[in-house]
Coordinates of C-alpha atoms in Angstrom, one line a residue:
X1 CA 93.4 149.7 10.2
X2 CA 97.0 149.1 11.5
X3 CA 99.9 149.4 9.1
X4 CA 102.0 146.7 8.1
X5 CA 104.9 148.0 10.4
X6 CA 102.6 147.7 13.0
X7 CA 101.6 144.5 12.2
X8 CA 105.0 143.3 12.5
X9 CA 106.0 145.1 15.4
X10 CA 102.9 143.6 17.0
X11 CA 101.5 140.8 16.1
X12 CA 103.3 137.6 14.3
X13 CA 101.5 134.9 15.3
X14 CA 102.4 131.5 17.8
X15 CA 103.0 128.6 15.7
X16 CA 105.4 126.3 15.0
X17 CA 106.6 126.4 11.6
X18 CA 109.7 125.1 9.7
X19 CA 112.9 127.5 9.7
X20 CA 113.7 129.0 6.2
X21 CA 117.2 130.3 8.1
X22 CA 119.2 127.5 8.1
X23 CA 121.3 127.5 11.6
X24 CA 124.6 126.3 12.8
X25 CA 124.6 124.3 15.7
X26 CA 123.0 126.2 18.6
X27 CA 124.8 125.1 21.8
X28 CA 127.3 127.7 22.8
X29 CA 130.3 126.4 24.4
X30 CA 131.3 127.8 28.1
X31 CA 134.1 131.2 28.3
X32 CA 137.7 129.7 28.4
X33 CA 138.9 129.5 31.9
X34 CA 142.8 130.7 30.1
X35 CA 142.2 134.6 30.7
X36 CA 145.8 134.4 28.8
X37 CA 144.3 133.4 25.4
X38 CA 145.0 136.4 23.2
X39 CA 142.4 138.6 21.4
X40 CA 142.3 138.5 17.8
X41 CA 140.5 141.4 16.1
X42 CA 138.1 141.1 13.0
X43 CA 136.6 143.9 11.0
X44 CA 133.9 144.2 8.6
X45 CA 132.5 147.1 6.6
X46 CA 128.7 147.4 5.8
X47 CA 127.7 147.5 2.8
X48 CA 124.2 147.9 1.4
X49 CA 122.5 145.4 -0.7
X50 CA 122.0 147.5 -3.4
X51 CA 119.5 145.2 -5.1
X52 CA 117.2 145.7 -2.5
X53 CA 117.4 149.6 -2.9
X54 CA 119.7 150.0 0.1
X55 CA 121.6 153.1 0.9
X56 CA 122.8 152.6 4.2
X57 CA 126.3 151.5 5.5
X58 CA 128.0 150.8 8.6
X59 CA 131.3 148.8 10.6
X60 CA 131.5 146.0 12.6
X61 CA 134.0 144.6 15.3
X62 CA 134.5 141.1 16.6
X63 CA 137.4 140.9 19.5
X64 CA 137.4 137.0 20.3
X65 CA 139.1 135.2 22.7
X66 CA 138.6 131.6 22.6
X67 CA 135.3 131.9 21.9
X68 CA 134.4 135.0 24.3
X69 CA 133.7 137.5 21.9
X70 CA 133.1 141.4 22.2
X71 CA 131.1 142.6 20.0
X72 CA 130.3 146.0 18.4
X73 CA 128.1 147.2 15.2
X74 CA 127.5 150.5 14.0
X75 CA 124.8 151.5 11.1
X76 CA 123.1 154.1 9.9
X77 CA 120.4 154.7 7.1
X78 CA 118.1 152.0 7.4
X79 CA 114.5 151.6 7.6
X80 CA 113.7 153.9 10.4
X81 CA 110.3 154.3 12.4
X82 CA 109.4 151.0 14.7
X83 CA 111.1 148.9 11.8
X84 CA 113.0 146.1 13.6
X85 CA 116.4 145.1 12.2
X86 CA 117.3 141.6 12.5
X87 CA 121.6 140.9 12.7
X88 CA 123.3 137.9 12.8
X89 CA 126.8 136.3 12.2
X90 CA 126.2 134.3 9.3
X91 CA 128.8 131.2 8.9
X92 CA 129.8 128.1 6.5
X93 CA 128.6 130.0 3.0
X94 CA 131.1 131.1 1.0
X95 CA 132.0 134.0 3.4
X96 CA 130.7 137.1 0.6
X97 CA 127.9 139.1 0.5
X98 CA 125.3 138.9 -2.6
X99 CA 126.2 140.6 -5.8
X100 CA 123.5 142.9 -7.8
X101 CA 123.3 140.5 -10.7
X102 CA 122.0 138.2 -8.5
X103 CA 118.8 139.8 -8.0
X104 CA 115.7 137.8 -8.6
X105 CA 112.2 138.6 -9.7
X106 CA 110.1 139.4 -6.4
X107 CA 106.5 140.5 -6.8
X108 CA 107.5 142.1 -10.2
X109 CA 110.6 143.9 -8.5
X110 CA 114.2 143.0 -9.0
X111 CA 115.5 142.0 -5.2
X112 CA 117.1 139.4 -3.1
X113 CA 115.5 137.9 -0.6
X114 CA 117.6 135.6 2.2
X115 CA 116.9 132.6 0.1
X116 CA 118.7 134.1 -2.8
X117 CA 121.6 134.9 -0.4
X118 CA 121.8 131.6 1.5
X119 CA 124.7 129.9 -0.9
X120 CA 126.6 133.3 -0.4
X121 CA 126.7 134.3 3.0
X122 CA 125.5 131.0 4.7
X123 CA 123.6 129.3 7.9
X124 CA 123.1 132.0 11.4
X125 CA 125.8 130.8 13.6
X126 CA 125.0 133.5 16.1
X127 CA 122.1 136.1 16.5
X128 CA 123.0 139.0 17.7
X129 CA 120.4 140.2 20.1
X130 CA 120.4 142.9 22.7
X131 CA 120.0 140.7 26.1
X132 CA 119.3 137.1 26.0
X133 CA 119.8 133.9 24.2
X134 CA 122.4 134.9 21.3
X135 CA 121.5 131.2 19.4
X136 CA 120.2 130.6 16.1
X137 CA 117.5 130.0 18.1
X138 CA 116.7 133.5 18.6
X139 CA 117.2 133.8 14.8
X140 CA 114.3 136.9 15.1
X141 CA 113.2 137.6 18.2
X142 CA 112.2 140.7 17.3
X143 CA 112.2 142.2 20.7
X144 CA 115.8 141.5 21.7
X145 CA 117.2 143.0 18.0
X146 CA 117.8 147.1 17.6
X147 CA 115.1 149.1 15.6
X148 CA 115.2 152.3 13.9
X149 CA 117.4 154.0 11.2
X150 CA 120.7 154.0 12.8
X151 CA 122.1 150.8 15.1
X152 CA 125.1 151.3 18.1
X153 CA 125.2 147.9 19.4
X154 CA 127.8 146.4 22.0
X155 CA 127.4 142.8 23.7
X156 CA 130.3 140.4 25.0
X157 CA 128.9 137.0 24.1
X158 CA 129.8 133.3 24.0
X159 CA 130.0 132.0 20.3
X160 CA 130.1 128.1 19.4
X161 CA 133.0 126.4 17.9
X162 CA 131.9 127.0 14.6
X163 CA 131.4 130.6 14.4
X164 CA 134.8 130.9 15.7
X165 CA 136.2 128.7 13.3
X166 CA 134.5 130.6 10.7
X167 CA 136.2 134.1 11.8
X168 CA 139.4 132.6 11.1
X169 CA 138.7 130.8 8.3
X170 CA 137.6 134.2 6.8
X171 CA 133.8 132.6 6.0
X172 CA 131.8 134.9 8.8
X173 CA 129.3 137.4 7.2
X174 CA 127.3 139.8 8.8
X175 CA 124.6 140.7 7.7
X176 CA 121.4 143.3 9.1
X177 CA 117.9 142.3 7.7
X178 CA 114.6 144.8 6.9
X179 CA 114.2 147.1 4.3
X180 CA 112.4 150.2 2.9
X181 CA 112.5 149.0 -0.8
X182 CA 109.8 151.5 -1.9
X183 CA 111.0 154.5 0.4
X184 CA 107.5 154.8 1.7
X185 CA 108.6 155.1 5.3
X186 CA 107.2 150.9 6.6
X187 CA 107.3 147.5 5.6
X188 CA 104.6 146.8 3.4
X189 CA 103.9 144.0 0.8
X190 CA 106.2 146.0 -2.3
X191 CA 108.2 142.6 -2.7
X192 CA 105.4 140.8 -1.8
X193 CA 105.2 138.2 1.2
X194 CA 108.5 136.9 3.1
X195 CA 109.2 133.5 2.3
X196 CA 110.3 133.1 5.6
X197 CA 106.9 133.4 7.1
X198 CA 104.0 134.2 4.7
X199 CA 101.6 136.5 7.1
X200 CA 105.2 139.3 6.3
X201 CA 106.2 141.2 4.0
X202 CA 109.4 140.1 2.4
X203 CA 110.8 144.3 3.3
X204 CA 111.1 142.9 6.9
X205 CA 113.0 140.0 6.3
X206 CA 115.3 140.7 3.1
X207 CA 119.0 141.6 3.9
X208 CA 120.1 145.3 4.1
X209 CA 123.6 145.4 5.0
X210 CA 126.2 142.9 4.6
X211 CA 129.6 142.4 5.6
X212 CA 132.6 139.7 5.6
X213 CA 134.8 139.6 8.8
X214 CA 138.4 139.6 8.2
X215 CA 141.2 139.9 10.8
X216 CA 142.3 143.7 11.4
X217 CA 145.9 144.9 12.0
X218 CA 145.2 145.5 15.6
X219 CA 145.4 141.4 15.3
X220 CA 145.8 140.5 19.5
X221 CA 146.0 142.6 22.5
X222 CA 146.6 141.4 25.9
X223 CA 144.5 138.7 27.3
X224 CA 142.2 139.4 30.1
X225 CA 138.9 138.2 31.1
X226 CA 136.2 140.1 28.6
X227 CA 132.8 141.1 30.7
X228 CA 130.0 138.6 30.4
X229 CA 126.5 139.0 30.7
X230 CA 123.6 140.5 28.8
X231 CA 125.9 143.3 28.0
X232 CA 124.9 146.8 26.6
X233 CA 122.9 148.0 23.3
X234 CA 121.4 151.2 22.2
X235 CA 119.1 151.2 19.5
X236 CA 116.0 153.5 17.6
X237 CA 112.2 153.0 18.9
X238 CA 111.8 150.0 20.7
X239 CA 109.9 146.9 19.1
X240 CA 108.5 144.6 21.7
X241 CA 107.7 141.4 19.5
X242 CA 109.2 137.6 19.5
X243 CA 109.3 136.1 16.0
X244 CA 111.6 133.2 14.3
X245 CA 111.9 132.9 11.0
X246 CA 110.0 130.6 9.3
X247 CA 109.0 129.0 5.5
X248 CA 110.7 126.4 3.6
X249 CA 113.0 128.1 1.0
X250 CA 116.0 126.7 2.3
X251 CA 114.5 123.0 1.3
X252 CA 114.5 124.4 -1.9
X253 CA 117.9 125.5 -2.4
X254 CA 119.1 122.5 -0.2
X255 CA 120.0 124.0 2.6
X256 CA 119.3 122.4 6.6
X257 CA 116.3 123.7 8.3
X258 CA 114.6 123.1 11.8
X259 CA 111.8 124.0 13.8
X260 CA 111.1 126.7 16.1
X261 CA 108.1 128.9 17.9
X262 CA 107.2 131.8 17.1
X263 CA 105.7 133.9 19.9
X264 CA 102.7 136.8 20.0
X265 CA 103.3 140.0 21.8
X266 CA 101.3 142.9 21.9
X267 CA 103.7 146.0 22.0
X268 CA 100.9 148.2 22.0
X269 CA 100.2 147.2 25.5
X270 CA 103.7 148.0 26.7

């Protein structure tokens, strides 16, 4: 009988169902032809959602231009094994991260879940996925996200208007999903299903690591035309699996939703 890891590294079914991530708009506008337009550095530090029995940390980097931005994350001490890890720039919340005493009952378990964080850290304005669509749209493709205990991620991507906005404003979050609440090594049911999609656990989905963005001293460096492309990422065990979010806790807390497929692959087979 295959572990719940397994199941979710494998086989999350294709369907249509409503989005419980709420997502900023998903069109991302075109590089800006000014290779003048200076960089402005933002910096955020990692911290663990200690609610949901998080000890990892780690640092992230945003150097944007217009809205070219290079990207780099660093994290270590999460779930290891095949357990994918979800990130995304998070955007129009209230740009913080979720405090222990707002921890909610979960399957008898004090925890938050990405329902409970919603109002603090906001909508996915971008995903941040190894090659690939970067949209909300890809909010958990499971495939294109790093997997393992420790993350070293680096992409140059194109963010919308809004995510850019958001990095000034202070308001962008980000935050890396799926935990080991239990410390027994996999994502199993501890917390009970995911209200994002009820066939997972609510360890795959619930936020791990969370960070606000805000503008480092190394503020703007010369302007110059950032590398595009797919970019570059290394990351733990590979999880070959396609899966957006789904469920309808965001109706609940009042938050937009939409519609998106979620597609079966068999990694086992790869």
């Amino acid at each position: 009988m295959r572990s719940t890891s397994a199941r979710v590294a494998t086989a999350i079914g294709v369907a249509a169902v409503p989005l419980a991530f709420p997502v900023a708009a998903s069109a991302a506008p075109a590089a800006p032809a000014d290779t003048d337009v200076p960089w402005t550095t933002y910096q955020a530090t990692l911290d663990p959602v200690t609610a949901n029995h998080v000890t990892g940390s780690g640092t992230a980097m945003i150097q944007l231009s217009g809205n070219t931005a290079k990207i780099t994350v660093t994290a270590k001490g999460l779930a290891g094994g095949a357990a994918p890890h979800a990130m995304h720039i998070h955007v129009d919340g209230n740009g913080v991260c979720p405090k222990p005493s707002e921890a909610k009952d979960h399957n008898g378990h004090s925890s938050t879940n990405v329902a409970d964080a919603m109002k603090d850290y906001g909508m996915i304005g971008t995903s941040l996925t190894t090659k690939g669509d970067s949209t909300p749209k890809s909010a958990l493709a499971v495939d294109r996200f790093p997997a393992g205990s420790s993350v070293n991620y680096s992409r140059t991507l194109e963010v919308s208007d809004d995510v850019a906005a958001n990095l000034k404003s202070g308001k962008a979050v980000l935050v890396v999903h799926g935990i080991d609440y239990n410390g027994n090594g996999k994502y199993d049911n501890v917390l009970g299903p995911s209200e994002l999609d009820k066939s997972l656990p609510a360890e795959a989905t619930d936020p791990a690591l969370c960070g606000p963005f805000a503008v480092s001293q190394m503020t703007s460096m010369p302007g110059g035309g950032a590398d595009t492309g797919d970019g570059s990422t290394q990351y733990g065990n590979g999880v070959q699996t396609g899966m957006v979010a789904g469920g309808s806790a965001a109706a609940a807390i009042g938050l937009g939703i939409g519609g998106y497929a979620l597609r079966r692959r068999n990694a086992a087979n790869r």
